[in-house]
Coordinates of C-alpha atoms in Angstrom, one line a residue:
M1138 CA 54.3 38.0 -14.7
V1139 CA 53.5 36.0 -18.4
N1140 CA 52.6 33.1 -16.0
S1141 CA 50.8 34.9 -13.6
I1142 CA 48.7 36.6 -16.7
S1143 CA 48.5 32.7 -17.6
Q1144 CA 47.4 30.9 -14.7
I1145 CA 44.5 34.2 -14.2
F1146 CA 42.6 33.5 -17.1
A1147 CA 43.2 29.8 -16.9
F1148 CA 41.4 30.1 -13.7
L1149 CA 38.9 32.3 -15.4
L1150 CA 38.2 30.0 -18.2
L1151 CA 37.5 27.3 -15.7
L1152 CA 34.9 29.2 -14.0
L1153 CA 33.1 30.1 -17.0
P1154 CA 31.3 26.7 -17.5
L1155 CA 30.2 26.5 -13.3
S1156 CA 28.9 29.9 -14.3
A1157 CA 26.9 28.2 -17.4
C1158 CA 26.1 25.6 -14.5
N1159 CA 24.9 27.8 -12.0
G1160 CA 23.0 29.6 -14.3
G1161 CA 21.1 26.1 -15.6
K1162 CA 21.2 24.7 -11.8
S1163 CA 18.7 28.5 -11.3
V1164 CA 16.3 28.1 -13.5
K1165 CA 15.9 24.3 -13.0
T1166 CA 15.7 25.2 -9.3
D1167 CA 13.1 27.2 -9.6
I1168 CA 11.0 25.4 -11.9
G1169 CA 11.5 22.0 -9.7
A1170 CA 10.1 24.2 -6.4
I1171 CA 6.7 24.5 -9.1
E1172 CA 6.8 20.6 -10.5
S1173 CA 7.3 19.7 -6.6
C1174 CA 4.6 21.3 -4.3
D1175 CA 1.2 19.5 -4.2
S1176 CA -0.6 22.6 -3.8
I1177 CA 0.4 23.5 -6.9
P1178 CA -2.0 21.7 -10.1
D1179 CA -0.2 20.1 -12.9
G1180 CA -1.9 22.5 -15.5
I1181 CA 0.0 25.1 -13.9
K1182 CA 3.6 22.9 -13.5
R1183 CA 3.6 21.7 -17.8
L1184 CA 2.5 25.8 -18.1
V1185 CA 6.2 26.4 -16.2
R1186 CA 7.9 23.9 -18.0
A1187 CA 6.0 24.3 -21.7
V1188 CA 7.8 27.9 -21.4
A1189 CA 10.7 27.3 -20.0
E1190 CA 11.2 24.4 -23.2
N1191 CA 10.4 26.7 -25.3
D1192 CA 7.5 24.3 -25.7
T1193 CA 5.1 25.8 -28.7
A1194 CA 3.5 22.4 -29.0
G1195 CA 2.8 21.7 -25.3
F1196 CA 1.9 25.4 -24.8
S1197 CA -0.3 25.4 -27.2
A1198 CA -1.8 22.5 -26.0
L1199 CA -3.0 24.3 -22.1
V1200 CA -4.5 27.5 -24.2
S1201 CA -8.6 27.9 -24.0
Y1202 CA -9.4 29.0 -27.4
P1203 CA -10.4 31.8 -28.5
L1204 CA -7.5 33.5 -26.0
S1205 CA -8.1 37.0 -26.3
R1206 CA -6.1 39.8 -27.0
P1207 CA -6.6 43.6 -26.9
Y1208 CA -8.0 44.9 -29.5
P1209 CA -7.5 45.5 -32.0
L1210 CA -5.2 43.0 -32.0
H1211 CA -7.1 40.1 -33.4
D1212 CA -7.8 37.0 -30.6
I1213 CA -5.5 33.7 -31.1
E1214 CA -8.2 30.9 -32.8
T1215 CA -6.6 27.8 -32.9
P1216 CA -3.2 26.0 -31.7
E1217 CA -1.6 26.7 -34.6
Q1218 CA -1.7 30.2 -34.6
M1219 CA -0.8 30.2 -30.5
R1220 CA 2.1 28.4 -32.3
A1221 CA 3.3 31.4 -35.1
Y1222 CA 1.9 34.1 -32.4
Y1223 CA 3.9 32.5 -29.0
S1224 CA 6.9 34.7 -29.4
V1225 CA 5.6 37.9 -29.8
M1226 CA 3.5 37.4 -26.3
V1227 CA 5.8 35.3 -24.9
D1228 CA 8.8 37.8 -24.5
D1229 CA 11.6 37.3 -22.1
S1230 CA 9.8 39.0 -19.2
L1231 CA 6.6 37.4 -19.2
K1232 CA 9.3 34.5 -19.2
N1233 CA 11.2 34.7 -16.5
V1234 CA 8.2 35.3 -14.8
I1235 CA 6.8 32.2 -15.7
I1236 CA 9.1 29.8 -15.2
H1237 CA 11.4 32.4 -11.8
S1238 CA 8.2 32.2 -9.8
I1239 CA 8.1 29.9 -7.0
P1240 CA 5.0 28.3 -5.0
S1241 CA 3.9 31.4 -3.6
D1242 CA 3.3 33.8 -6.4
W1243 CA 0.5 31.3 -7.5
E1244 CA -2.3 32.0 -5.9
E1245 CA -6.4 30.4 -6.4
Y1246 CA -8.9 32.8 -6.1
G1247 CA -12.4 30.8 -6.5
W1248 CA -13.9 29.6 -9.5
R1249 CA -11.4 32.0 -11.1
G1250 CA -8.8 28.9 -10.6
W1251 CA -5.3 30.5 -9.9
S1252 CA -3.0 33.5 -11.2
L1253 CA 0.4 34.7 -11.3
K1254 CA 1.1 37.6 -8.8
G1255 CA -2.2 39.1 -8.5
G1256 CA -3.5 38.6 -11.9
D1257 CA -1.0 40.7 -13.1
Y1258 CA 0.2 38.2 -15.9
L1259 CA -2.0 34.8 -16.1
W1260 CA -4.9 33.2 -15.6
I1261 CA -5.5 28.8 -15.9
D1262 CA -8.3 27.2 -14.6
D1263 CA -8.1 24.1 -16.5
D1264 CA -6.3 25.6 -19.4
L1265 CA -5.2 29.1 -19.1
Y1266 CA -7.6 31.2 -20.5
D1267 CA -6.7 34.4 -19.8
V1268 CA -2.9 36.6 -20.2
S1269 CA -3.5 40.1 -19.6
Y1270 CA 0.7 40.9 -19.8
V1271 CA 0.6 42.8 -22.9
S1272 CA 4.7 42.6 -24.4
A1273 CA 6.4 45.1 -25.8
R1274 CA 6.3 44.3 -29.1
E1275 CA 2.3 44.3 -28.7
K1276 CA 2.1 47.3 -27.5
M1277 CA 3.9 48.6 -30.8
M1278 CA 1.4 46.0 -32.7
L1279 CA -1.8 47.8 -30.6
D1280 CA -0.5 51.8 -31.3
S1281 CA 0.1 50.8 -35.2
L1282 CA -2.9 49.8 -35.4
T1283 CA -5.1 51.7 -33.1
L1284 CA -3.5 55.2 -35.4
R1285 CA -4.6 52.5 -38.6
E1286 CA -8.1 52.6 -37.1
L1287 CA -8.8 56.3 -36.3
N1288 CA -7.1 57.5 -40.3
S1289 CA -10.1 55.2 -42.1
L1290 CA -12.6 57.2 -40.0
D1291 CA -14.3 60.2 -40.8
S1292 CA -11.9 63.4 -40.1
T1293 CA -14.8 64.2 -37.3
L1294 CA -14.5 60.8 -35.4
R1295 CA -10.4 60.8 -34.7
S1296 CA -8.9 63.1 -32.3
G1297 CA -9.3 62.2 -28.9
W1298 CA -11.0 58.2 -29.1
K1299 CA -9.1 55.4 -29.3
P1300 CA -11.5 52.7 -30.3
V1301 CA -12.1 49.4 -27.6
M1302 CA -14.0 46.9 -29.6
C1303 CA -15.8 46.5 -33.2
L1304 CA -19.3 45.0 -33.8
K1305 CA -21.3 43.1 -37.2
G1306 CA -24.6 42.1 -37.2
L1307 CA -25.2 38.8 -38.0
E1308 CA -29.2 39.3 -39.8
N1309 CA -28.8 43.3 -39.9
G1310 CA -24.9 42.8 -41.5
A1311 CA -24.4 46.4 -39.6
V1312 CA -21.5 47.4 -38.0
Y1313 CA -20.9 49.1 -34.4
R1314 CA -17.8 50.5 -32.8
I1315 CA -17.5 51.2 -29.6
D1316 CA -14.8 54.1 -28.4
S1317 CA -12.8 55.3 -25.3
S1318 CA -11.7 59.2 -24.3
R1319 CA -11.3 60.7 -21.3
D1320 CA -13.3 63.7 -19.8
S1321 CA -12.2 66.5 -18.6
D1322 CA -11.9 65.5 -15.0
G1323 CA -9.9 62.4 -16.6
A1324 CA -13.5 59.4 -16.5
P1325 CA -13.6 57.2 -19.1
H1326 CA -15.9 58.1 -21.5
Y1327 CA -17.3 55.6 -24.3
R1328 CA -19.0 56.0 -27.7
M1329 CA -21.1 54.1 -30.2
V1330 CA -20.3 54.7 -33.8
V1331 CA -23.9 52.8 -36.2
Y1332 CA -23.0 52.1 -39.5
Q1333 CA -26.3 50.7 -41.6
A1334 CA -25.7 47.8 -44.4
G1335 CA -23.6 49.2 -47.8
T1336 CA -22.6 52.7 -45.7
A1337 CA -19.2 53.1 -46.6
L1338 CA -17.0 52.6 -43.3
G1339 CA -15.0 55.7 -43.4
G1340 CA -17.8 58.2 -44.1
K1341 CA -20.4 60.0 -41.8
P1342 CA -22.1 57.3 -39.6
S1343 CA -25.8 56.3 -39.0
I1344 CA -25.5 57.1 -35.3
V1345 CA -24.0 58.2 -32.5
L1346 CA -24.3 57.6 -29.0
Q1347 CA -22.7 58.5 -26.2
G1348 CA -22.1 56.4 -23.2
H1349 CA -20.2 55.2 -20.3
K1350 CA -19.7 51.1 -19.0
E1351 CA -20.5 49.3 -15.3
I1352 CA -19.0 46.9 -14.1
E1353 CA -20.2 44.6 -11.4
G1354 CA -20.4 41.4 -9.4
T1355 CA -17.7 39.3 -8.8
A1356 CA -17.7 37.8 -12.3
G1357 CA -16.8 42.0 -13.6
T1358 CA -19.8 42.4 -16.0
T1359 CA -18.9 45.0 -18.5
T1360 CA -22.1 46.4 -19.9
Y1361 CA -22.2 49.6 -22.2
F1362 CA -24.7 52.0 -21.9
F1363 CA -25.0 54.5 -24.3
T1364 CA -27.8 57.8 -25.3
S1365 CA -27.6 60.1 -28.8
D1366 CA -29.2 62.8 -29.1
N1367 CA -32.9 62.7 -30.3
G1368 CA -33.3 60.4 -27.4
I1369 CA -31.8 56.6 -29.2
K1370 CA -30.6 54.3 -26.6
A1371 CA -28.7 51.5 -26.4
L1372 CA -27.3 48.6 -24.2
Y1373 CA -25.2 46.3 -24.8
E1374 CA -23.8 43.8 -22.4
A1375 CA -20.1 42.7 -22.9
D1376 CA -19.6 39.7 -20.7
I1377 CA -22.0 37.4 -20.7
P1378 CA -22.4 34.9 -18.2
D1379 CA -24.7 32.6 -19.2
G1380 CA -22.5 32.4 -22.5
S1381 CA -25.2 32.9 -24.9
A1382 CA -24.9 35.1 -28.3
P1383 CA -24.1 39.0 -27.6
K1384 CA -26.4 41.0 -29.2
I1385 CA -27.0 45.0 -28.5
E1386 CA -30.6 45.9 -27.5
F1387 CA -31.5 49.4 -28.7
T1388 CA -35.1 51.3 -27.5
Y1389 CA -36.5 53.8 -29.5
P1390 CA -38.5 57.1 -28.2
D1391 CA -41.5 56.9 -30.7
A1392 CA -41.6 52.9 -31.2
A1393 CA -43.7 50.3 -29.5
A1394 CA -40.7 47.7 -28.4
D1395 CA -37.2 47.3 -28.3
S1396 CA -35.3 46.2 -31.0
I1397 CA -32.9 43.0 -30.4
I1398 CA -30.0 42.5 -32.5
P1399 CA -27.8 39.8 -32.7
V1400 CA -23.9 40.8 -33.0
T1401 CA -20.2 39.2 -33.4
R1402 CA -17.4 40.4 -32.6
A1403 CA -15.4 41.4 -35.8
Y1404 CA -12.5 43.4 -36.9
W1405 CA -13.0 47.5 -37.9
L1406 CA -9.4 47.2 -40.3
D1407 CA -10.8 43.7 -41.6
L1408 CA -14.4 45.4 -42.7
A1409 CA -12.8 48.4 -44.3
R1410 CA -10.4 47.1 -46.7

């Protein structure tokens, strides 16, 4: 009986390295399928290899900066930031999808480049320019930052809203925040809250406008339209195809001309300190 148990134990010990080998071979085989496929671009092959080897420097070199993250997370501006943030964004779930992907998981979408599994994870052209996947850790960070933002607002502006973006006027120093909510029928609703330069961001805003957004064209250009109770209108084009500087266009009922406000992306909590 003792000899039988010893033989079984010895057999199991022999299986362990074989299992480890097979596990390693599986990853190598998946990567090999990508790397040996002539129709897959070199950028994707380098991306898969970098993720498989946890090569943060190699991964960061493939990214087109800034790499956006959902607001109020900060965008990733430099390779150094990407290396530090890598483990937050590329968690085990995303890593497994990438390293176990096969050529048919990748699809080309014309000028938009290539996407992994229909755009649910990432987009890559010459460089990796969008990661649509949001990791579990990022979701926790988003929840925490959202709560902090809303709690910093005047109490009348908090209930039922979620932050979408924050903008700051390049010339006038005013702060513009866009928030979203849901109407009673579940449809999305948006507002723009305006704070003139020098106004306390935790106090009452100068203007509150209500509105909606529209997404148009193959490029998915997003435009926000807002109107205040006294007839002031604002238009903000979030995605500008020609790459020009973003701006908000205000129309006043009794003004002869529109007011064009150049803006830049900002972070509310950075400004509200």
